Short mmCIF file of C-alpha atoms and ligand atoms in Angstrom, two decimals:
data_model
loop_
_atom_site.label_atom_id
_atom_site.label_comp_id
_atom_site.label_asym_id
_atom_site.label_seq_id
_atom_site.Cartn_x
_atom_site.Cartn_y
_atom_site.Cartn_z
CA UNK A 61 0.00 0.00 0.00
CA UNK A 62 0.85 3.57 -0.83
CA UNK A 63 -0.16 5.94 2.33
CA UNK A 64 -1.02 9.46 1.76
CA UNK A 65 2.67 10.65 3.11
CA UNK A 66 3.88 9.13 0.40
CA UNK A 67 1.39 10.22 -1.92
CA UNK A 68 1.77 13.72 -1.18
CA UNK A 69 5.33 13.17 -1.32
CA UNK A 70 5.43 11.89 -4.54
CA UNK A 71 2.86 14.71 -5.52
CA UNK A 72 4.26 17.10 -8.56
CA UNK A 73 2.39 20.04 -8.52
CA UNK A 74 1.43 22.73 -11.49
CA UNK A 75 0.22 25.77 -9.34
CA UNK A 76 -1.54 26.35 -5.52
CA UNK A 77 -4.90 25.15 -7.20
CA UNK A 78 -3.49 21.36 -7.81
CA UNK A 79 -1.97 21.07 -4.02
CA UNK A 80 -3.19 18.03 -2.62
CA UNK A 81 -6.15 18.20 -0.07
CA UNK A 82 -5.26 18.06 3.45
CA UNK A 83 -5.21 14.64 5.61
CA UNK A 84 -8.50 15.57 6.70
CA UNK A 85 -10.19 16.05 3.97
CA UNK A 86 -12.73 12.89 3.52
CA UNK A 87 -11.53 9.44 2.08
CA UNK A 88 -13.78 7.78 -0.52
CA UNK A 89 -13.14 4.34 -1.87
CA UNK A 90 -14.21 3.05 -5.68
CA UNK A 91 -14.71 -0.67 -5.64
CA UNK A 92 -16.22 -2.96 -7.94
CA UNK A 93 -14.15 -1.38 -11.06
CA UNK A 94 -11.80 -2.63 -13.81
CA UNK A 95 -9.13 0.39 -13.70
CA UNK A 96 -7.07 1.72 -16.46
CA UNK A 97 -4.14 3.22 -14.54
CA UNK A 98 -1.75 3.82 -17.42
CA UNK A 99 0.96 3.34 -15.09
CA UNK A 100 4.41 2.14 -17.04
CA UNK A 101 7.46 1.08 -16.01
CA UNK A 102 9.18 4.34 -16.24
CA UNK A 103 6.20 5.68 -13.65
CA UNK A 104 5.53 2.60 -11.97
CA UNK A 105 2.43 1.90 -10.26
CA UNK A 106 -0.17 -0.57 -10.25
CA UNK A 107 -1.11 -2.09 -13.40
CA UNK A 108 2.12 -0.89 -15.05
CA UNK A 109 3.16 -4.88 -15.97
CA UNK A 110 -0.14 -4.71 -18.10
CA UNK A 111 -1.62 -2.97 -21.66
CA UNK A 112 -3.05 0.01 -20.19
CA UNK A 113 -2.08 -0.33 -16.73
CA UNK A 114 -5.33 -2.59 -16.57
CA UNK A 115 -6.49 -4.39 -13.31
CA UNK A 116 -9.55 -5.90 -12.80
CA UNK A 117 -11.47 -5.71 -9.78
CA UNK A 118 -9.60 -2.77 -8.84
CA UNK A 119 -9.96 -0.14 -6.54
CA UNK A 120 -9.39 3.68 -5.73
CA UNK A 121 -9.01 5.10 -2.51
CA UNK A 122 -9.15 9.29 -2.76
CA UNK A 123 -8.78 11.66 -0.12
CA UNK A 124 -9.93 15.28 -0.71
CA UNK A 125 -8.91 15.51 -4.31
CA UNK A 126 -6.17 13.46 -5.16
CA UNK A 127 -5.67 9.86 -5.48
CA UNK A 128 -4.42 8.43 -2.09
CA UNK A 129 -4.00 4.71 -3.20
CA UNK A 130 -5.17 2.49 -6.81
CA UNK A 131 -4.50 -1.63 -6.90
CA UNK A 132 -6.61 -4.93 -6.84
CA UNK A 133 -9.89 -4.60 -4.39
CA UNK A 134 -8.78 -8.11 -2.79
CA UNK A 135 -5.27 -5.86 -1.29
CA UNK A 136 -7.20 -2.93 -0.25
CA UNK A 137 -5.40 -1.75 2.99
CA UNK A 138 -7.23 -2.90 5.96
CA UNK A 139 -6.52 0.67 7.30
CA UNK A 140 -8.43 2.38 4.71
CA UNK A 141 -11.46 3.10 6.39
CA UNK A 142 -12.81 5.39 4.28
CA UNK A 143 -15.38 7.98 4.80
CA UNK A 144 -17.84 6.99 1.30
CA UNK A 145 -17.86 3.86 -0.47
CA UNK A 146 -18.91 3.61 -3.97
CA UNK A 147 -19.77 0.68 -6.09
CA UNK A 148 -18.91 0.75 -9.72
CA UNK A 149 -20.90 -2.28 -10.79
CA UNK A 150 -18.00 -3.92 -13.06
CA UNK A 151 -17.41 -0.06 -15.11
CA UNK A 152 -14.38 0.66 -16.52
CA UNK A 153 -12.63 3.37 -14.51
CA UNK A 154 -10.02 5.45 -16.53
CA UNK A 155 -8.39 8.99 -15.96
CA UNK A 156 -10.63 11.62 -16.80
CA UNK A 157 -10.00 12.27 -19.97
CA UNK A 158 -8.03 15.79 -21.36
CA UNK A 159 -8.47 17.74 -24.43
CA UNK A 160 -5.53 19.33 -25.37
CA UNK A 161 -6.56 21.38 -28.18
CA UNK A 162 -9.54 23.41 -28.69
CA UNK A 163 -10.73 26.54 -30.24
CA UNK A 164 -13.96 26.56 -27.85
CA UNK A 165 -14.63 30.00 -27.84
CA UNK A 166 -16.18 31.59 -30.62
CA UNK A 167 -19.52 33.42 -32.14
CA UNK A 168 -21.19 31.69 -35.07
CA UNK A 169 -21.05 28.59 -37.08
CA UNK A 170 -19.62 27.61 -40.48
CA UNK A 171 -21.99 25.11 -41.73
CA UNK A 172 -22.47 27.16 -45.14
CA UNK A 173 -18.76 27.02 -45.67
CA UNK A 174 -19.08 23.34 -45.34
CA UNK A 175 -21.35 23.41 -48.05
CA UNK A 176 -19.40 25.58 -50.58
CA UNK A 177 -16.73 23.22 -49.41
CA UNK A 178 -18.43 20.04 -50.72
CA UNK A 179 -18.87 22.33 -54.05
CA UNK A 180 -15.25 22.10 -54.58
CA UNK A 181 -13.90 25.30 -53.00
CA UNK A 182 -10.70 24.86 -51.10
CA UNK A 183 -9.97 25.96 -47.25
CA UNK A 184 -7.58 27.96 -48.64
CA UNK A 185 -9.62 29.48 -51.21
CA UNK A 186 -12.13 30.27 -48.74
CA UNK A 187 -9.49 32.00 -46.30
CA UNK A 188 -7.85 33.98 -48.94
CA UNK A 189 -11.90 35.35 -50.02
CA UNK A 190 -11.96 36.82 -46.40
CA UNK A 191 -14.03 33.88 -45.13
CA UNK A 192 -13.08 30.85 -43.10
CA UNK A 193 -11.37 32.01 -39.75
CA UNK A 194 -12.06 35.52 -40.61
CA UNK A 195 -15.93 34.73 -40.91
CA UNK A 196 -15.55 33.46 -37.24
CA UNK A 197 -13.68 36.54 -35.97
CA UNK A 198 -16.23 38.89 -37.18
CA UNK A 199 -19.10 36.61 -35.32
CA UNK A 200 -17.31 36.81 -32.25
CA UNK A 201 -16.56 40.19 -32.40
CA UNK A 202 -20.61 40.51 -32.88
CA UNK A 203 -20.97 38.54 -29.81
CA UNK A 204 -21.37 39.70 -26.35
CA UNK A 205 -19.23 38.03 -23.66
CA UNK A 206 -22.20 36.74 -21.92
CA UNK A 207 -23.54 34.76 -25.28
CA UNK A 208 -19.30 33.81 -25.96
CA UNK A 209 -19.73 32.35 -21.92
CA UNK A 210 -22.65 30.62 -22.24
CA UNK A 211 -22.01 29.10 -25.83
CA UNK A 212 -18.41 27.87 -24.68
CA UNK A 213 -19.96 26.44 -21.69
CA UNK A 214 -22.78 24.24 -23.34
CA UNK A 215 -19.80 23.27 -25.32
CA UNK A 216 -17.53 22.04 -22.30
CA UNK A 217 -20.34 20.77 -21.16
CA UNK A 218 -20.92 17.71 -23.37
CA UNK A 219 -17.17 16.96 -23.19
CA UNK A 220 -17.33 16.61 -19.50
CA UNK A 221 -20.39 14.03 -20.05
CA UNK A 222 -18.09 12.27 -22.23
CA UNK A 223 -15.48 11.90 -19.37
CA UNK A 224 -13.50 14.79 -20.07
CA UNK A 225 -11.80 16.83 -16.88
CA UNK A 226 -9.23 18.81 -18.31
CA UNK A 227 -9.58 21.23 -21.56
CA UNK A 228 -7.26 23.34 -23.42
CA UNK A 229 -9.05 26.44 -24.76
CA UNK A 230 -7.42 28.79 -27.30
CA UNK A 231 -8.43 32.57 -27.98
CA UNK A 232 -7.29 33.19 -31.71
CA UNK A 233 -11.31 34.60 -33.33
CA UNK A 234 -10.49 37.75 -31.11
CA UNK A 235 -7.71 39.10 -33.36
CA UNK A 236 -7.54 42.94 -31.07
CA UNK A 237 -6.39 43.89 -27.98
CA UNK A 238 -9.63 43.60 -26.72
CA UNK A 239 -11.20 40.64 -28.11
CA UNK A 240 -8.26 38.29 -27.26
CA UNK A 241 -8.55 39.45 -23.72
CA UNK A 242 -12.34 39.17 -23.64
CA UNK A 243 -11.91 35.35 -25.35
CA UNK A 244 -8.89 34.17 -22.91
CA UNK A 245 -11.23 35.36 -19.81
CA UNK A 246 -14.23 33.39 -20.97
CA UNK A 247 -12.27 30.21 -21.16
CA UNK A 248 -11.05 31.28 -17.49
CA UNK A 249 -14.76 32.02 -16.36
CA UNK A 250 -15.53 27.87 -17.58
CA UNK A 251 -14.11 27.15 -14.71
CA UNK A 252 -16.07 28.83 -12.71
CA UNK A 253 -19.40 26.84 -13.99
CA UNK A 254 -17.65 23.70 -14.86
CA UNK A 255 -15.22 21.85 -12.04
CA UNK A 256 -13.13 20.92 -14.85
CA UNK A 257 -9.88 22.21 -15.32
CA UNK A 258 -9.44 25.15 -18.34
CA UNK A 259 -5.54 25.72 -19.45
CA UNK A 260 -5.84 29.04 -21.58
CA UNK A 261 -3.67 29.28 -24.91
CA UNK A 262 -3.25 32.73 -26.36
CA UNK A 263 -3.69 32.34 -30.12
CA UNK A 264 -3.34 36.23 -31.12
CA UNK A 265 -1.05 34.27 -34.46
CA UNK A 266 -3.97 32.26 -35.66
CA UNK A 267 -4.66 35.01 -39.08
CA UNK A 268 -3.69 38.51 -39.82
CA UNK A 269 -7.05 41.04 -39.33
CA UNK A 270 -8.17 42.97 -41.33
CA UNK A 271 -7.06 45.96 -39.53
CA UNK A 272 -3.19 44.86 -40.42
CA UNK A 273 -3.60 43.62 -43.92
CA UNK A 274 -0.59 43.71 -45.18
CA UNK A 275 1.45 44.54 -42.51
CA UNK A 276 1.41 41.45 -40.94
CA UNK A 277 5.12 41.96 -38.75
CA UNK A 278 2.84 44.94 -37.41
CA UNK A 279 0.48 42.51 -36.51
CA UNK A 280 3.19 40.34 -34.91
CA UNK A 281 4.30 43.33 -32.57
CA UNK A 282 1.28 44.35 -31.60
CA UNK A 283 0.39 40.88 -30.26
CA UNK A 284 3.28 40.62 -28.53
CA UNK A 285 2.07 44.19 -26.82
CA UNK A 286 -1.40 42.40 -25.84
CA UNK A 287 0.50 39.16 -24.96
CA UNK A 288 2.43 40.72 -22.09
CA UNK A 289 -0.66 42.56 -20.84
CA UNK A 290 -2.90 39.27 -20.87
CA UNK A 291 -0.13 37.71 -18.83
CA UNK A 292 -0.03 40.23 -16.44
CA UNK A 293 -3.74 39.31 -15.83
CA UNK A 294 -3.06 35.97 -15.46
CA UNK A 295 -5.05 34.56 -18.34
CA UNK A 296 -2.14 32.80 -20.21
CA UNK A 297 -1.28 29.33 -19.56
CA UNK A 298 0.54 29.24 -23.34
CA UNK A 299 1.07 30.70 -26.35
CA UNK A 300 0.05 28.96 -29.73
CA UNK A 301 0.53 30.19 -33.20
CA UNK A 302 -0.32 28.98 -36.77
CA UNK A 303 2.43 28.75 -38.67
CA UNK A 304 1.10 28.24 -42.80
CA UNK A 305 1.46 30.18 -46.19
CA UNK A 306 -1.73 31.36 -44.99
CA UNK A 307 -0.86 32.46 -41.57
CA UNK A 308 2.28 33.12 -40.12
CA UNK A 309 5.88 32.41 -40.61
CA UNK A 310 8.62 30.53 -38.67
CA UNK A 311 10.50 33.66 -38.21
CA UNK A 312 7.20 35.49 -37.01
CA UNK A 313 6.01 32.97 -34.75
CA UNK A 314 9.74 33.02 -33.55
CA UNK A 315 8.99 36.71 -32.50
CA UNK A 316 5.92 35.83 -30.61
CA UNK A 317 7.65 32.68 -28.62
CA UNK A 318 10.74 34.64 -28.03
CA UNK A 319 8.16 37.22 -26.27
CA UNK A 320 6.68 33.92 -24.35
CA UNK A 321 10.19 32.35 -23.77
CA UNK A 322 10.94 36.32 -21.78
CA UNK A 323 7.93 35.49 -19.52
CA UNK A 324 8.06 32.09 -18.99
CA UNK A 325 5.20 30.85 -20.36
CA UNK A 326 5.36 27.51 -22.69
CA UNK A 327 4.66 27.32 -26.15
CA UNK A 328 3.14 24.88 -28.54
CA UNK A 329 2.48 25.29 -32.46
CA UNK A 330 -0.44 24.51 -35.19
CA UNK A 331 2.30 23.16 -37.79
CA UNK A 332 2.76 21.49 -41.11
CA UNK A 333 -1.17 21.09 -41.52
CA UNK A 334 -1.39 22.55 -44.33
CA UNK A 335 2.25 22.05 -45.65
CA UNK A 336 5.90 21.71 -44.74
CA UNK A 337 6.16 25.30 -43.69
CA UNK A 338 9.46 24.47 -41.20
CA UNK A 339 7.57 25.32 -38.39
CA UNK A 340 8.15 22.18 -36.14
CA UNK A 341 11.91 22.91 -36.23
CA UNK A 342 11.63 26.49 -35.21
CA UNK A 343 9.41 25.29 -32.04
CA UNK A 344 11.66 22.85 -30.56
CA UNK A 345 14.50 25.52 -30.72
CA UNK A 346 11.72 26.88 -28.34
CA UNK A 347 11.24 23.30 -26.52
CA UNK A 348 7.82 23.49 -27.85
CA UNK A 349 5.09 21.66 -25.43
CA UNK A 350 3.80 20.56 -28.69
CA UNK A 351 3.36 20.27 -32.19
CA UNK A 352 0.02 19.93 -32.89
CA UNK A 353 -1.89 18.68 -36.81
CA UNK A 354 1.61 17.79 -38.33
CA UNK A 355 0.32 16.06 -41.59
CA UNK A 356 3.09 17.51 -43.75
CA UNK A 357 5.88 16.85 -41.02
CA UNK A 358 9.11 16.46 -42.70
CA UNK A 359 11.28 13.30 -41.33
CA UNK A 360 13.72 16.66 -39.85
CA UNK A 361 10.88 17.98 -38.48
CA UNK A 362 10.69 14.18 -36.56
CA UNK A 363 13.79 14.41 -35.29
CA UNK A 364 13.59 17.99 -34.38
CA UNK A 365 11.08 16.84 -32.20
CA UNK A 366 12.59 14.05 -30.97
CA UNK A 367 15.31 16.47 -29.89
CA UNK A 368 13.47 18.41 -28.26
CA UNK A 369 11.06 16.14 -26.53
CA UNK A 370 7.60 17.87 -28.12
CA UNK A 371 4.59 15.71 -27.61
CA UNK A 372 3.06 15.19 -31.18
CA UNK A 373 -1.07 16.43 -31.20
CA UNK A 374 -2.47 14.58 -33.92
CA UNK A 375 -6.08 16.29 -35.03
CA UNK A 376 -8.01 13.46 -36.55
CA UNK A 377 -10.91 15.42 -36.62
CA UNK A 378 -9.63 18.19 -39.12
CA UNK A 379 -7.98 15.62 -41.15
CA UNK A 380 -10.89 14.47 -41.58
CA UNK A 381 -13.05 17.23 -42.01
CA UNK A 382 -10.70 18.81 -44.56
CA UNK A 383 -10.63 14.99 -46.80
CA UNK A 384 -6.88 15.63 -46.16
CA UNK A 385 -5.31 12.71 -47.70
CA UNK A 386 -1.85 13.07 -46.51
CA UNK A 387 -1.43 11.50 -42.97
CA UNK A 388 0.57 11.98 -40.80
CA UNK A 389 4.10 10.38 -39.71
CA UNK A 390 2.63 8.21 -37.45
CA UNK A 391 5.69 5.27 -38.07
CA UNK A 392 8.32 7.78 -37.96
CA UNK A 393 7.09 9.23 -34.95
CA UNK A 394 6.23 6.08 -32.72
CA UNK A 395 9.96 5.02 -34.13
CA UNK A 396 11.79 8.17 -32.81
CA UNK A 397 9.96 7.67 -29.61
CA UNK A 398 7.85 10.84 -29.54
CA UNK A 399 4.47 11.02 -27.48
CA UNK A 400 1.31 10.88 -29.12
CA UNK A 401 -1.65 12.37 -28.04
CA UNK A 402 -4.69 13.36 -29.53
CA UNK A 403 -7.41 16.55 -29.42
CA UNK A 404 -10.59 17.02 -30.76
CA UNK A 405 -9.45 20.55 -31.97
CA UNK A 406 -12.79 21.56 -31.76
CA UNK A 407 -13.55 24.74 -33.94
CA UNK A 408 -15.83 25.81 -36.16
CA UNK A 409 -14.08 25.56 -39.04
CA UNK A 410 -12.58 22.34 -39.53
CA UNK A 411 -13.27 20.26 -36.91
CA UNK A 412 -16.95 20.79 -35.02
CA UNK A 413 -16.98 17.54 -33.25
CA UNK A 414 -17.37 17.58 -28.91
CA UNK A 415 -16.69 14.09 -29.03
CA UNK A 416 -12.91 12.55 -27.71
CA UNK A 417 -14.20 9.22 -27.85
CA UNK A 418 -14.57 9.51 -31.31
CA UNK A 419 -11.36 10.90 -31.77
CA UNK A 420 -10.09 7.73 -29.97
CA UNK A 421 -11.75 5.59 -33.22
CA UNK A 422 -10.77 7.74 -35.87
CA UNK A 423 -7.08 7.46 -34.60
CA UNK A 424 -7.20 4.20 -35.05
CA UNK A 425 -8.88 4.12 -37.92
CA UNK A 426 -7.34 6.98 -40.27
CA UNK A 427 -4.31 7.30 -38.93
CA UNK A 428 -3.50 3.85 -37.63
CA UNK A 429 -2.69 4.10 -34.12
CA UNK A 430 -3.26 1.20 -31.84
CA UNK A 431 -6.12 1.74 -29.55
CA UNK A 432 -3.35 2.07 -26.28
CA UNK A 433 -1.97 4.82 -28.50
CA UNK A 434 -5.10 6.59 -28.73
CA UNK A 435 -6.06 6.20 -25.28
CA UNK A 436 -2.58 7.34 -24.08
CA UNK A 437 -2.66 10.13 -26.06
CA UNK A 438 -5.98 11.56 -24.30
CA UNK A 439 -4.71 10.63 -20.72
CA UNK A 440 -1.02 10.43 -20.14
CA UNK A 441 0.07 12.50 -23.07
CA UNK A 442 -2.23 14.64 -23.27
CA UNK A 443 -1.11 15.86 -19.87
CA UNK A 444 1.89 16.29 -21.00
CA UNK A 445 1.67 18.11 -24.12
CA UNK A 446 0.00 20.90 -21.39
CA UNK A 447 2.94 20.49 -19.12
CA UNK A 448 0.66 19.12 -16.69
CA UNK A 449 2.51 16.58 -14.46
CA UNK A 450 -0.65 15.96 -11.71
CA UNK A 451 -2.63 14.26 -14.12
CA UNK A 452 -3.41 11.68 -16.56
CA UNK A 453 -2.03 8.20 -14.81
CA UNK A 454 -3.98 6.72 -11.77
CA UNK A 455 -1.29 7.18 -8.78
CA UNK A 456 -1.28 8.31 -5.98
CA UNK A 457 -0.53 11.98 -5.73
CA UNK A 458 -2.09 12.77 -8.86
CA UNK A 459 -5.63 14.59 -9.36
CA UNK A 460 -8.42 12.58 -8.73
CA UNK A 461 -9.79 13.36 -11.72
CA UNK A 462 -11.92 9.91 -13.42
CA UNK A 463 -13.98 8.66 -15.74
CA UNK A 464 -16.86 5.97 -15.59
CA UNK A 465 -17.58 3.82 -18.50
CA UNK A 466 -20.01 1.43 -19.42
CA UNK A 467 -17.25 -1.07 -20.88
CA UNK A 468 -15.20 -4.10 -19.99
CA UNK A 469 -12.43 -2.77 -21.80
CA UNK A 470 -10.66 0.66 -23.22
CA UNK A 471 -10.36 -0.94 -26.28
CA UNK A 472 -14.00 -0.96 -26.84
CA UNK A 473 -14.27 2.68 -26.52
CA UNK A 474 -12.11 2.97 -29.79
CA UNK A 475 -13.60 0.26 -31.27
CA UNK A 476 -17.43 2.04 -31.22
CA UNK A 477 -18.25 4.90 -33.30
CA UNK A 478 -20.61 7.46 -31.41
CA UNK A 479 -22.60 7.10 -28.59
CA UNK A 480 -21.38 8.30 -24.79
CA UNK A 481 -20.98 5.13 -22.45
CA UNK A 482 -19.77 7.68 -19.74
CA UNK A 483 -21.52 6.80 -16.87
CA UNK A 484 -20.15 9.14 -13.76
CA UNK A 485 -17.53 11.88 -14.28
CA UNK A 486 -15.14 12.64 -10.85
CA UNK A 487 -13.20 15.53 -10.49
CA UNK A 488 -10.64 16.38 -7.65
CA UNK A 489 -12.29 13.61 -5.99
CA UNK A 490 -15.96 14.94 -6.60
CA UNK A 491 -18.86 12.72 -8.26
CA UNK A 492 -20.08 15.87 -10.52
CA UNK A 493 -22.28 13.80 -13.04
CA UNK A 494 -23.93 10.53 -12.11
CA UNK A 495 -26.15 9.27 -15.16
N1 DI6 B 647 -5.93 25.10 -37.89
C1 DI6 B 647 -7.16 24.61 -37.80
O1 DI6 B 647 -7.50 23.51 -38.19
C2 DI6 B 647 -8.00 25.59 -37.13
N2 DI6 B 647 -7.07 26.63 -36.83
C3 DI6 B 647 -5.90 26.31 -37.31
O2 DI6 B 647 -4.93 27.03 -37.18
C4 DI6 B 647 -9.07 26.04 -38.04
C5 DI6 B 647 -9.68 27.30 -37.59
C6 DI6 B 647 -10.84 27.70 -38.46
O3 DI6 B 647 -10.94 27.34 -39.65
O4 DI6 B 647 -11.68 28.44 -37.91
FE1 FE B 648 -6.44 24.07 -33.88
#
């Protein structure tokens, strides 16, 4: 057994809002479960001898809102006495799940450009007419910060009855001082309706406006002007950029991370979606969190990231939203060892799914990851690729932050397509939905 000294020793902390709960906060035990720890034998743990970490007839012990101690029900301490007791009636128990890219807030929809889309007209096309991201911009401009709150929300909302705990939003359909701001503190205020978790990404770099067309360097040092404000608020977690023919370049997202690098916030990049615009090599001279889309990743662009130990966020959803037909490096990757997770990259643009589970399938399916791939890469490396080390495994010391499924086994949430099996959602040790 694991006690909770050692728990709280072995307890790696992001920030004063992830400290573990004191030793009297109560002690609930989850019985009755098949559990999913993830643990490996670099972490170690229970479960890390099996695929997944998997034990059946497991059991969690939390206290306050972290994990205090995970194994087999039949070696449950005889100490544990806990304050609640909950059956789980043979569900699979997993970490909650974490999105690590999304674009959730924003005005509008773009289900007409899906349409002229399905006429023939490119993405491109449409972005270089003034549409696509730019159509979104001016619909969240339009929007009050009330309707951007409650529309973000709703949307966080059916993630976290998919299992979902932990979501990455990015600003980036602000595009001025103001409406970045506005944008970054709506994704902070989720988390004040929500008790999921909400790591803000400023995405000032995601298209010049139309305010700076043209003068796109402009652009760039203007952000970096609104960047160091917003941080001074305390509404960046990260800084994102695109970095595309139709976006920015390597050398001006290099202007923007330098910026980040001076006030120590992380960085991550939308690269080579579109094409091999040298962007991944650029970030990891930045030790990039992440390198997120990467269909047109060069086999340098691998090993930059290899180098520089970026976790790879693979965006099945806008692959397949966009038909792409080049896939990503998924051999080249797995063989130079880099992390793969996976996002739903909600946005409304090219990718308006909520779902991660599906995600999970069309990993598998279009880009040929094994189901343990897929599931890693929305649990243990998805924490990862937000620098989050609390999170993501089932140990003790880390968040306890679960998932309930109707299943026997994770593989049969990437085997089905649709559907949400999630039965009860925990966060920091709380039941918050029970269905
Ligand atoms: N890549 C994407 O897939 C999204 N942003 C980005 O940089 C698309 C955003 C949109 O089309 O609204
Ligand atoms: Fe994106």
């Amino acid at each position: 057994m694991v006690d909770v000294g050692v728990a709280r020793s072995a307890l790696m902390t992001d920030g004063a809002e992830h400290m573990v709960a004191p030793v009297d906060m109560p002690r609930r035990l989850w019985r009755g479960v098949t559990l999913a720890t993830f643990a490996d034998a670099g972490s170690g743990g229970a479960g890390a001898d099996q695929p997944y970490g998997l034990i059946e007839n497991g059991a969690v012990i939390t206290q306050g809102s972290h994990i205090a101690w995970v194994g087999r029900e039949s070696e449950l301490p005889a100490q544990a006495a806990p304050d609640e007791e909950h059956d789980g009636g043979g569900a699979l128990l997993t970490p909650g799940l974490i999105d690590a890219h999304t674009h959730l807030v924003y005005g509008g929809d773009r289900a007409a450009e899906f349409e002229q889309r399905l006429q023939g007209a490119t993405y491109e096309d449409i972005a270089r007419a003034g549409g696509g991201i730019m159509s979104t911009v001016r619909a969240t401009r339009a929007a009050s910060e009330e309707e951007l709150l409650a529309q973000a929300t709703a949307r966080a909302t059916v993630l976290l009855h998919e299992g979902v705990t932990t979501i990455e939003i990015k600003s980036g359909y602000g595009l001025s001082a103001e409406h970045e701001r506005r944008s970054l503190a709506v994704a902070r205020r989720i988390a004040t309706q929500l008790p999921i978790t909400v790591r803000t990404t400023s995405l000032a770099l995601h298209a010049v406006p139309p305010e700076f067309a043209g003068r796109a360097d402009d652009y760039v040092t203007e952000s970096a002007r609104w960047l160091r404000a917003q941080h001074a608020e305390g509404l960046v977690d990260a800084v994102d950029a695109f970095c595309e023919r139709i976006a920015f370049s390597p050398a001006q997202v290099a202007r923007i991370f330098a910026v980040a690098r001076e006030l120590g916030l992380p960085v991550k990049l939308h690269a080579e979606q579109l094409s091999d615009s040298g962007g991944t090599a650029m970030a990891a001279t930045f030790d990039a969190l992440s390198c997120d889309h990467l269909e047109y990743l060069s086999a340098d662009g691998v090993q930059a990231m290899q180098r520089s130990g970026s976790v790879a966020v693979l965006l099945p959803g806008a692959y397949y939203m966009l038909r792409e037909t080049q896939l990503p490096p998924v051999a080249g990757l797995r063989g130079g060892g880099v992390a793969l997770a996976l996002a739903t990259d909600h946005n409304p643009g090219t990718s308006p799914t909520l779902s991660l589970l599906l995600m999970l399938n069309m990993a598998c399916t279009l880009f040929r990851l094994t189901p343990e791939e897929a599931w890693r890469g929305v649990t243990v490396h998805a924490a990862r690729a937000l620098g989050l080390r609390d999170r993501g495994r089932l140990l003790p010391g880390m968040r306890a932050d679960f998932a309930l499924f109707d299943a026997g086994h994770p593989r049969e949430l990437a085997y089905r397509i649709g559907g949400t099996p999630c039965r009860r959602v925990i966060c920091g040790g709380q039941d918050v939905r029970r269905s």
